[in-house]
Amino acid sequence: MTLLKRCAYLIVLGVLFVGCTTAPTLSQSDVFETYGEIASFRKRLAEDESNGLFNLAPEGFRKAENKLNQAISLGRSKKDEAVADTMREGRVILDKAEADAITTKSLMREVLEARRLAIAAEADTIMADQFKALDKKLRQAAEQVEQGDLEAAKKWRPEMLEGYSEVELEALKQDATENARYDISQAIKSEADEYAPKTLKLAREELALAIAVLETNRTQRTKAKNHALEASKQARRSIELTELIKEFDNREYTSEDVLLWYQKQLAQINESTDERLPFDLPNHEVVKVLQDKLANYAELRKTELATRIDLQTRLAAVERQNQEAQARFDKIQDLFSAEEANVYRQGHNILLEMRAFNFPSGGTDIQAENFELLDKIVTAIKSFPSPDVVVSGHTDSVGGDETNRTLSQQRAETVASFLEKVGGVERTRLTAIGYGEARPVANNETEIGRKSNRRIEVLIINE
């Protein structure tokens, strides 16, 4: 082979080698434009995260994100078949993650509401460590749901419900009373405990009242802050009194000196009026001149005292009622397994979301397999002295609106009839309502979601 031919051959080989080693790859934005299934999967994940589902099925969504990243990497190399396989696997994983998240959301409905209220009170910032610890427990419960252990997940509810409620209340207290606590601490440092103990006591009482308002009704933040402001004023007043008494001591004031100083202060207050104070009269006559100007303030203080006593009485009554309601709720909750029903407390009322109550397709007859569950519902109702009961039927979105509404109404009436004729519940206290597909608790686009939406709910009203 001539030198010229060898050179030409080497050049051709080089071009081929460079072409093989520098195969074009797609940018990430190109991948989303080229592979619609990747873009759709990414959008679905983003919506789930925006809806707060990631914490409700953390392991499943982590795996789904991994599959998305794998698909993007394969797409950049234009490996079409591998992309298709990875996306099929990803959709299976994401379907399960969403279903698990729906289950967790239903199982932890009250916990998630308590968490929302805690965030609204800025507990995630003010009580950051405690809040993170509670969120960790929520993720652990969600992981147990993912593993299918609903009973284990259910056991977390009381602890988390109490925990989120406590951090919400503590955050509200700290936000409302921070300045008052500081002012009282400064008064103590100034020795007001020794020189102005009565005034400092008033400050402490106002602080306690601010806290009591929040413990009774957490929405009364303005009222609590007003009491905290009064606590600050009294604390600062005790500091001023302490400094004044110390000044009298340093100047070695006699009793007469103190009284003359007192009359001078009254005279200064009275300077803006036309009438001079009659210091040649008994002190009560002098005070009477100014007393009328303070009448409105005195009436306000009297009203506040009455309010404080009434608040303490109502707080004790509310606490007693809450304890009784919680004890009844715990008893009813223990009647049902996680597979049978979700039990929710709504104030003094109880909502039973029946998960295991089944009707034949398109039918309204109660199946024998449901008799035991119905007996438990009757037991729950009879835990109350004379409750009203609302039975509501719900369907999925398959079929027409009117058909679903009619079917759900008939099923609700069938259950209500059983509660009357077999359970002994007075008919006048029973209401049956069919909502059809109008109140879904899950996504109707999946079989798991549709199954969750086909349900009977029993609301036991004790208010």
mmCIF file of N, CA, C and O in Angstrom, residues 118-180:
data_model
loop_
_atom_site.group_PDB
_atom_site.id
_atom_site.type_symbol
_atom_site.label_atom_id
_atom_site.label_comp_id
_atom_site.label_asym_id
_atom_site.label_seq_id
_atom_site.Cartn_x
_atom_site.Cartn_y
_atom_site.Cartn_z
ATOM 1 N N ALA A 118 -50.643 24.373 63.249
ATOM 2 C CA ALA A 118 -49.352 24.657 63.877
ATOM 3 C C ALA A 118 -48.484 25.520 62.963
ATOM 4 O O ALA A 118 -47.822 26.459 63.414
ATOM 5 N N ILE A 119 -48.504 25.233 61.672
ATOM 6 C CA ILE A 119 -47.736 26.032 60.710
ATOM 7 C C ILE A 119 -48.293 27.454 60.644
ATOM 8 O O ILE A 119 -47.544 28.429 60.568
ATOM 9 N N ALA A 120 -49.616 27.581 60.676
ATOM 10 C CA ALA A 120 -50.239 28.909 60.667
ATOM 11 C C ALA A 120 -49.813 29.737 61.875
ATOM 12 O O ALA A 120 -49.729 30.965 61.803
ATOM 13 N N ALA A 121 -49.525 29.056 62.987
ATOM 14 C CA ALA A 121 -49.052 29.740 64.200
ATOM 15 C C ALA A 121 -47.534 29.925 64.191
ATOM 16 O O ALA A 121 -46.963 30.373 65.189
ATOM 17 N N GLU A 122 -46.876 29.546 63.068
ATOM 18 C CA GLU A 122 -45.425 29.651 62.895
ATOM 19 C C GLU A 122 -44.672 28.751 63.866
ATOM 20 O O GLU A 122 -43.536 29.038 64.245
ATOM 21 N N ALA A 123 -45.303 27.646 64.242
ATOM 22 C CA ALA A 123 -44.629 26.698 65.130
ATOM 23 C C ALA A 123 -43.434 26.047 64.446
ATOM 24 O O ALA A 123 -42.480 25.640 65.113
ATOM 25 N N ASP A 124 -43.488 25.934 63.105
ATOM 26 C CA ASP A 124 -42.363 25.337 62.392
ATOM 27 C C ASP A 124 -41.110 26.206 62.489
ATOM 28 O O ASP A 124 -39.998 25.719 62.267
ATOM 29 N N THR A 125 -41.271 27.487 62.845
ATOM 30 C CA THR A 125 -40.127 28.384 63.057
ATOM 31 C C THR A 125 -39.847 28.587 64.536
ATOM 32 O O THR A 125 -38.708 28.440 64.996
ATOM 33 N N ILE A 126 -40.898 28.899 65.292
ATOM 34 C CA ILE A 126 -40.735 29.189 66.722
ATOM 35 C C ILE A 126 -40.354 27.935 67.500
ATOM 36 O O ILE A 126 -39.540 27.983 68.423
ATOM 37 N N MET A 127 -40.946 26.811 67.135
ATOM 38 C CA MET A 127 -40.683 25.531 67.813
ATOM 39 C C MET A 127 -40.066 24.561 66.814
ATOM 40 O O MET A 127 -40.523 23.429 66.636
ATOM 41 N N ALA A 128 -39.023 25.013 66.136
ATOM 42 C CA ALA A 128 -38.486 24.283 64.987
ATOM 43 C C ALA A 128 -38.077 22.849 65.315
ATOM 44 O O ALA A 128 -38.413 21.909 64.585
ATOM 45 N N ASP A 129 -37.332 22.640 66.399
ATOM 46 C CA ASP A 129 -36.846 21.297 66.724
ATOM 47 C C ASP A 129 -37.996 20.335 67.010
ATOM 48 O O ASP A 129 -38.018 19.203 66.501
ATOM 49 N N GLN A 130 -38.949 20.800 67.835
ATOM 50 C CA GLN A 130 -40.093 19.933 68.164
ATOM 51 C C GLN A 130 -40.926 19.653 66.919
ATOM 52 O O GLN A 130 -41.415 18.528 66.736
ATOM 53 N N PHE A 131 -41.077 20.649 66.061
ATOM 54 C CA PHE A 131 -41.878 20.479 64.847
ATOM 55 C C PHE A 131 -41.214 19.468 63.909
ATOM 56 O O PHE A 131 -41.879 18.604 63.337
ATOM 57 N N LYS A 132 -39.902 19.558 63.755
ATOM 58 C CA LYS A 132 -39.182 18.612 62.896
ATOM 59 C C LYS A 132 -39.293 17.189 63.441
ATOM 60 O O LYS A 132 -39.415 16.230 62.670
ATOM 61 N N ALA A 133 -39.257 17.054 64.753
ATOM 62 C CA ALA A 133 -39.383 15.730 65.361
ATOM 63 C C ALA A 133 -40.761 15.132 65.070
ATOM 64 O O ALA A 133 -40.898 13.936 64.795
ATOM 65 N N LEU A 134 -41.789 15.966 65.111
ATOM 66 C CA LEU A 134 -43.140 15.494 64.807
ATOM 67 C C LEU A 134 -43.264 15.118 63.333
ATOM 68 O O LEU A 134 -43.892 14.107 62.992
ATOM 69 N N ASP A 135 -42.665 15.920 62.455
ATOM 70 C CA ASP A 135 -42.697 15.602 61.026
ATOM 71 C C ASP A 135 -41.974 14.286 60.743
ATOM 72 O O ASP A 135 -42.369 13.525 59.847
ATOM 73 N N LYS A 136 -40.922 14.009 61.505
ATOM 74 C CA LYS A 136 -40.208 12.744 61.350
ATOM 75 C C LYS A 136 -41.124 11.574 61.712
ATOM 76 O O LYS A 136 -41.142 10.540 61.030
ATOM 77 N N LYS A 137 -41.897 11.724 62.777
ATOM 78 C CA LYS A 137 -42.845 10.680 63.170
ATOM 79 C C LYS A 137 -43.933 10.514 62.115
ATOM 80 O O LYS A 137 -44.379 9.394 61.840
ATOM 81 N N LEU A 138 -44.358 11.645 61.508
ATOM 82 C CA LEU A 138 -45.367 11.565 60.452
ATOM 83 C C LEU A 138 -44.828 10.769 59.266
ATOM 84 O O LEU A 138 -45.541 9.947 58.681
ATOM 85 N N ARG A 139 -43.569 10.992 58.923
ATOM 86 C CA ARG A 139 -42.969 10.227 57.815
ATOM 87 C C ARG A 139 -42.858 8.753 58.177
ATOM 88 O O ARG A 139 -43.056 7.875 57.323
ATOM 89 N N GLN A 140 -42.541 8.460 59.444
ATOM 90 C CA GLN A 140 -42.463 7.060 59.868
ATOM 91 C C GLN A 140 -43.821 6.381 59.745
ATOM 92 O O GLN A 140 -43.922 5.239 59.294
ATOM 93 N N ALA A 141 -44.868 7.087 60.145
ATOM 94 C CA ALA A 141 -46.214 6.536 60.013
ATOM 95 C C ALA A 141 -46.558 6.322 58.541
ATOM 96 O O ALA A 141 -47.165 5.304 58.171
ATOM 97 N N ALA A 142 -46.162 7.276 57.695
ATOM 98 C CA ALA A 142 -46.427 7.146 56.258
ATOM 99 C C ALA A 142 -45.686 5.948 55.673
ATOM 100 O O ALA A 142 -46.218 5.227 54.817
ATOM 101 N N GLU A 143 -44.471 5.720 56.130
ATOM 102 C CA GLU A 143 -43.713 4.558 55.654
ATOM 103 C C GLU A 143 -44.396 3.251 56.059
ATOM 104 O O GLU A 143 -44.380 2.264 55.316
ATOM 105 N N GLN A 144 -45.007 3.236 57.254
ATOM 106 C CA GLN A 144 -45.736 2.035 57.678
ATOM 107 C C GLN A 144 -46.971 1.818 56.811
ATOM 108 O O GLN A 144 -47.334 0.680 56.521
ATOM 109 N N VAL A 145 -47.609 2.907 56.377
ATOM 110 C CA VAL A 145 -48.720 2.776 55.441
ATOM 111 C C VAL A 145 -48.215 2.180 54.132
ATOM 112 O O VAL A 145 -48.847 1.290 53.549
ATOM 113 N N GLU A 146 -47.074 2.648 53.673
ATOM 114 C CA GLU A 146 -46.497 2.122 52.424
ATOM 115 C C GLU A 146 -46.206 0.628 52.533
ATOM 116 O O GLU A 146 -46.298 -0.106 51.557
ATOM 117 N N GLN A 147 -45.857 0.188 53.749
ATOM 118 C CA GLN A 147 -45.568 -1.226 53.979
ATOM 119 C C GLN A 147 -46.828 -2.044 54.217
ATOM 120 O O GLN A 147 -46.774 -3.252 54.404
ATOM 121 N N GLY A 148 -47.994 -1.368 54.239
ATOM 122 C CA GLY A 148 -49.252 -2.062 54.434
ATOM 123 C C GLY A 148 -49.639 -2.286 55.880
ATOM 124 O O GLY A 148 -50.639 -2.955 56.167
ATOM 125 N N ASP A 149 -48.870 -1.730 56.808
ATOM 126 C CA ASP A 149 -49.142 -1.926 58.240
ATOM 127 C C ASP A 149 -49.962 -0.749 58.767
ATOM 128 O O ASP A 149 -49.465 0.116 59.477
ATOM 129 N N LEU A 150 -51.259 -0.734 58.441
ATOM 130 C CA LEU A 150 -52.110 0.400 58.822
ATOM 131 C C LEU A 150 -52.332 0.480 60.326
ATOM 132 O O LEU A 150 -52.461 1.575 60.886
ATOM 133 N N GLU A 151 -52.391 -0.678 60.973
ATOM 134 C CA GLU A 151 -52.603 -0.674 62.426
ATOM 135 C C GLU A 151 -51.444 0.014 63.146
ATOM 136 O O GLU A 151 -51.647 0.775 64.083
ATOM 137 N N ALA A 152 -50.219 -0.272 62.702
ATOM 138 C CA ALA A 152 -49.045 0.364 63.311
ATOM 139 C C ALA A 152 -49.062 1.870 63.053
ATOM 140 O O ALA A 152 -48.756 2.675 63.937
ATOM 141 N N ALA A 153 -49.431 2.259 61.822
ATOM 142 C CA ALA A 153 -49.489 3.688 61.492
ATOM 143 C C ALA A 153 -50.559 4.394 62.315
ATOM 144 O O ALA A 153 -50.378 5.524 62.766
ATOM 145 N N LYS A 154 -51.660 3.711 62.518
ATOM 146 C CA LYS A 154 -52.793 4.292 63.256
ATOM 147 C C LYS A 154 -52.404 4.635 64.694
ATOM 148 O O LYS A 154 -52.900 5.599 65.274
ATOM 149 N N LYS A 155 -51.488 3.856 65.271
ATOM 150 C CA LYS A 155 -51.097 4.068 66.668
ATOM 151 C C LYS A 155 -50.340 5.379 66.871
ATOM 152 O O LYS A 155 -50.219 5.864 67.991
ATOM 153 N N TRP A 156 -49.803 5.937 65.775
ATOM 154 C CA TRP A 156 -49.082 7.210 65.893
ATOM 155 C C TRP A 156 -50.028 8.399 66.077
ATOM 156 O O TRP A 156 -49.626 9.464 66.526
ATOM 157 N N ARG A 157 -51.296 8.239 65.693
ATOM 158 C CA ARG A 157 -52.201 9.394 65.620
ATOM 159 C C ARG A 157 -52.346 10.172 66.933
ATOM 160 O O ARG A 157 -52.215 11.396 66.930
ATOM 161 N N PRO A 158 -52.645 9.511 68.062
ATOM 162 C CA PRO A 158 -52.839 10.296 69.298
ATOM 163 C C PRO A 158 -51.611 11.127 69.670
ATOM 164 O O PRO A 158 -51.719 12.292 70.045
ATOM 165 N N GLU A 159 -50.416 10.506 69.544
ATOM 166 C CA GLU A 159 -49.187 11.204 69.917
ATOM 167 C C GLU A 159 -48.936 12.407 69.009
ATOM 168 O O GLU A 159 -48.585 13.491 69.484
ATOM 169 N N MET A 160 -49.120 12.220 67.701
ATOM 170 C CA MET A 160 -48.856 13.333 66.772
ATOM 171 C C MET A 160 -49.924 14.414 66.896
ATOM 172 O O MET A 160 -49.619 15.607 66.809
ATOM 173 N N LEU A 161 -51.178 14.007 67.079
ATOM 174 C CA LEU A 161 -52.250 14.990 67.233
ATOM 175 C C LEU A 161 -51.988 15.867 68.448
ATOM 176 O O LEU A 161 -52.099 17.098 68.382
ATOM 177 N N GLU A 162 -51.612 15.242 69.550
ATOM 178 C CA GLU A 162 -51.302 15.995 70.762
ATOM 179 C C GLU A 162 -50.052 16.848 70.561
ATOM 180 O O GLU A 162 -49.995 18.005 70.994
ATOM 181 N N GLY A 163 -49.053 16.271 69.875
ATOM 182 C CA GLY A 163 -47.791 16.991 69.672
ATOM 183 C C GLY A 163 -47.955 18.247 68.838
ATOM 184 O O GLY A 163 -47.478 19.329 69.213
ATOM 185 N N TYR A 164 -48.619 18.141 67.674
ATOM 186 C CA TYR A 164 -48.824 19.322 66.829
ATOM 187 C C TYR A 164 -49.679 20.359 67.549
ATOM 188 O O TYR A 164 -49.468 21.572 67.401
ATOM 189 N N SER A 165 -50.672 19.887 68.318
ATOM 190 C CA SER A 165 -51.519 20.814 69.070
ATOM 191 C C SER A 165 -50.705 21.564 70.123
ATOM 192 O O SER A 165 -50.873 22.771 70.321
ATOM 193 N N GLU A 166 -49.805 20.849 70.786
ATOM 194 C CA GLU A 166 -48.987 21.474 71.828
ATOM 195 C C GLU A 166 -48.022 22.506 71.252
ATOM 196 O O GLU A 166 -47.855 23.596 71.816
ATOM 197 N N VAL A 167 -47.366 22.178 70.130
ATOM 198 C CA VAL A 167 -46.414 23.158 69.567
ATOM 199 C C VAL A 167 -47.156 24.369 69.015
ATOM 200 O O VAL A 167 -46.641 25.488 69.050
ATOM 201 N N GLU A 168 -48.376 24.156 68.494
ATOM 202 C CA GLU A 168 -49.173 25.300 68.046
ATOM 203 C C GLU A 168 -49.468 26.230 69.224
ATOM 204 O O GLU A 168 -49.278 27.448 69.136
ATOM 205 N N LEU A 169 -49.933 25.626 70.336
ATOM 206 C CA LEU A 169 -50.282 26.437 71.509
ATOM 207 C C LEU A 169 -49.054 27.132 72.072
ATOM 208 O O LEU A 169 -49.106 28.321 72.421
ATOM 209 N N GLU A 170 -47.938 26.428 72.155
ATOM 210 C CA GLU A 170 -46.719 27.025 72.710
ATOM 211 C C GLU A 170 -46.214 28.155 71.821
ATOM 212 O O GLU A 170 -45.748 29.188 72.312
ATOM 213 N N ALA A 171 -46.324 27.975 70.501
ATOM 214 C CA ALA A 171 -45.908 29.041 69.580
ATOM 215 C C ALA A 171 -46.788 30.280 69.744
ATOM 216 O O ALA A 171 -46.303 31.414 69.741
ATOM 217 N N LEU A 172 -48.094 30.047 69.901
ATOM 218 C CA LEU A 172 -49.009 31.169 70.118
ATOM 219 C C LEU A 172 -48.680 31.900 71.414
ATOM 220 O O LEU A 172 -48.684 33.128 71.472
ATOM 221 N N LYS A 173 -48.383 31.131 72.457
ATOM 222 C CA LYS A 173 -48.052 31.731 73.754
ATOM 223 C C LYS A 173 -46.784 32.571 73.639
ATOM 224 O O LYS A 173 -46.722 33.709 74.124
ATOM 225 N N GLN A 174 -45.750 32.000 73.020
ATOM 226 C CA GLN A 174 -44.486 32.728 72.917
ATOM 227 C C GLN A 174 -44.640 33.990 72.086
ATOM 228 O O GLN A 174 -44.080 35.039 72.416
ATOM 229 N N ASP A 175 -45.404 33.894 70.988
ATOM 230 C CA ASP A 175 -45.588 35.056 70.134
ATOM 231 C C ASP A 175 -46.340 36.174 70.860
ATOM 232 O O ASP A 175 -46.009 37.349 70.736
ATOM 233 N N ALA A 176 -47.365 35.781 71.628
ATOM 234 C CA ALA A 176 -48.211 36.782 72.283
ATOM 235 C C ALA A 176 -47.582 37.360 73.543
ATOM 236 O O ALA A 176 -47.842 38.511 73.904
ATOM 237 N N THR A 177 -46.750 36.575 74.238
ATOM 238 C CA THR A 177 -46.305 36.983 75.582
ATOM 239 C C THR A 177 -44.805 37.225 75.694
ATOM 240 O O THR A 177 -44.309 37.467 76.793
ATOM 241 N N GLU A 178 -44.087 37.197 74.597
ATOM 242 C CA GLU A 178 -42.623 37.330 74.655
ATOM 243 C C GLU A 178 -42.196 38.625 75.351
ATOM 244 O O GLU A 178 -41.359 38.626 76.264
ATOM 245 N N ASN A 179 -42.783 39.775 74.948
ATOM 246 C CA ASN A 179 -42.397 41.058 75.536
ATOM 247 C C ASN A 179 -42.780 41.137 77.012
ATOM 248 O O ASN A 179 -42.030 41.690 77.832
ATOM 249 N N ALA A 180 -43.960 40.589 77.348
ATOM 250 C CA ALA A 180 -44.405 40.622 78.739
ATOM 251 C C ALA A 180 -43.461 39.813 79.633
ATOM 252 O O ALA A 180 -43.125 40.228 80.750
#
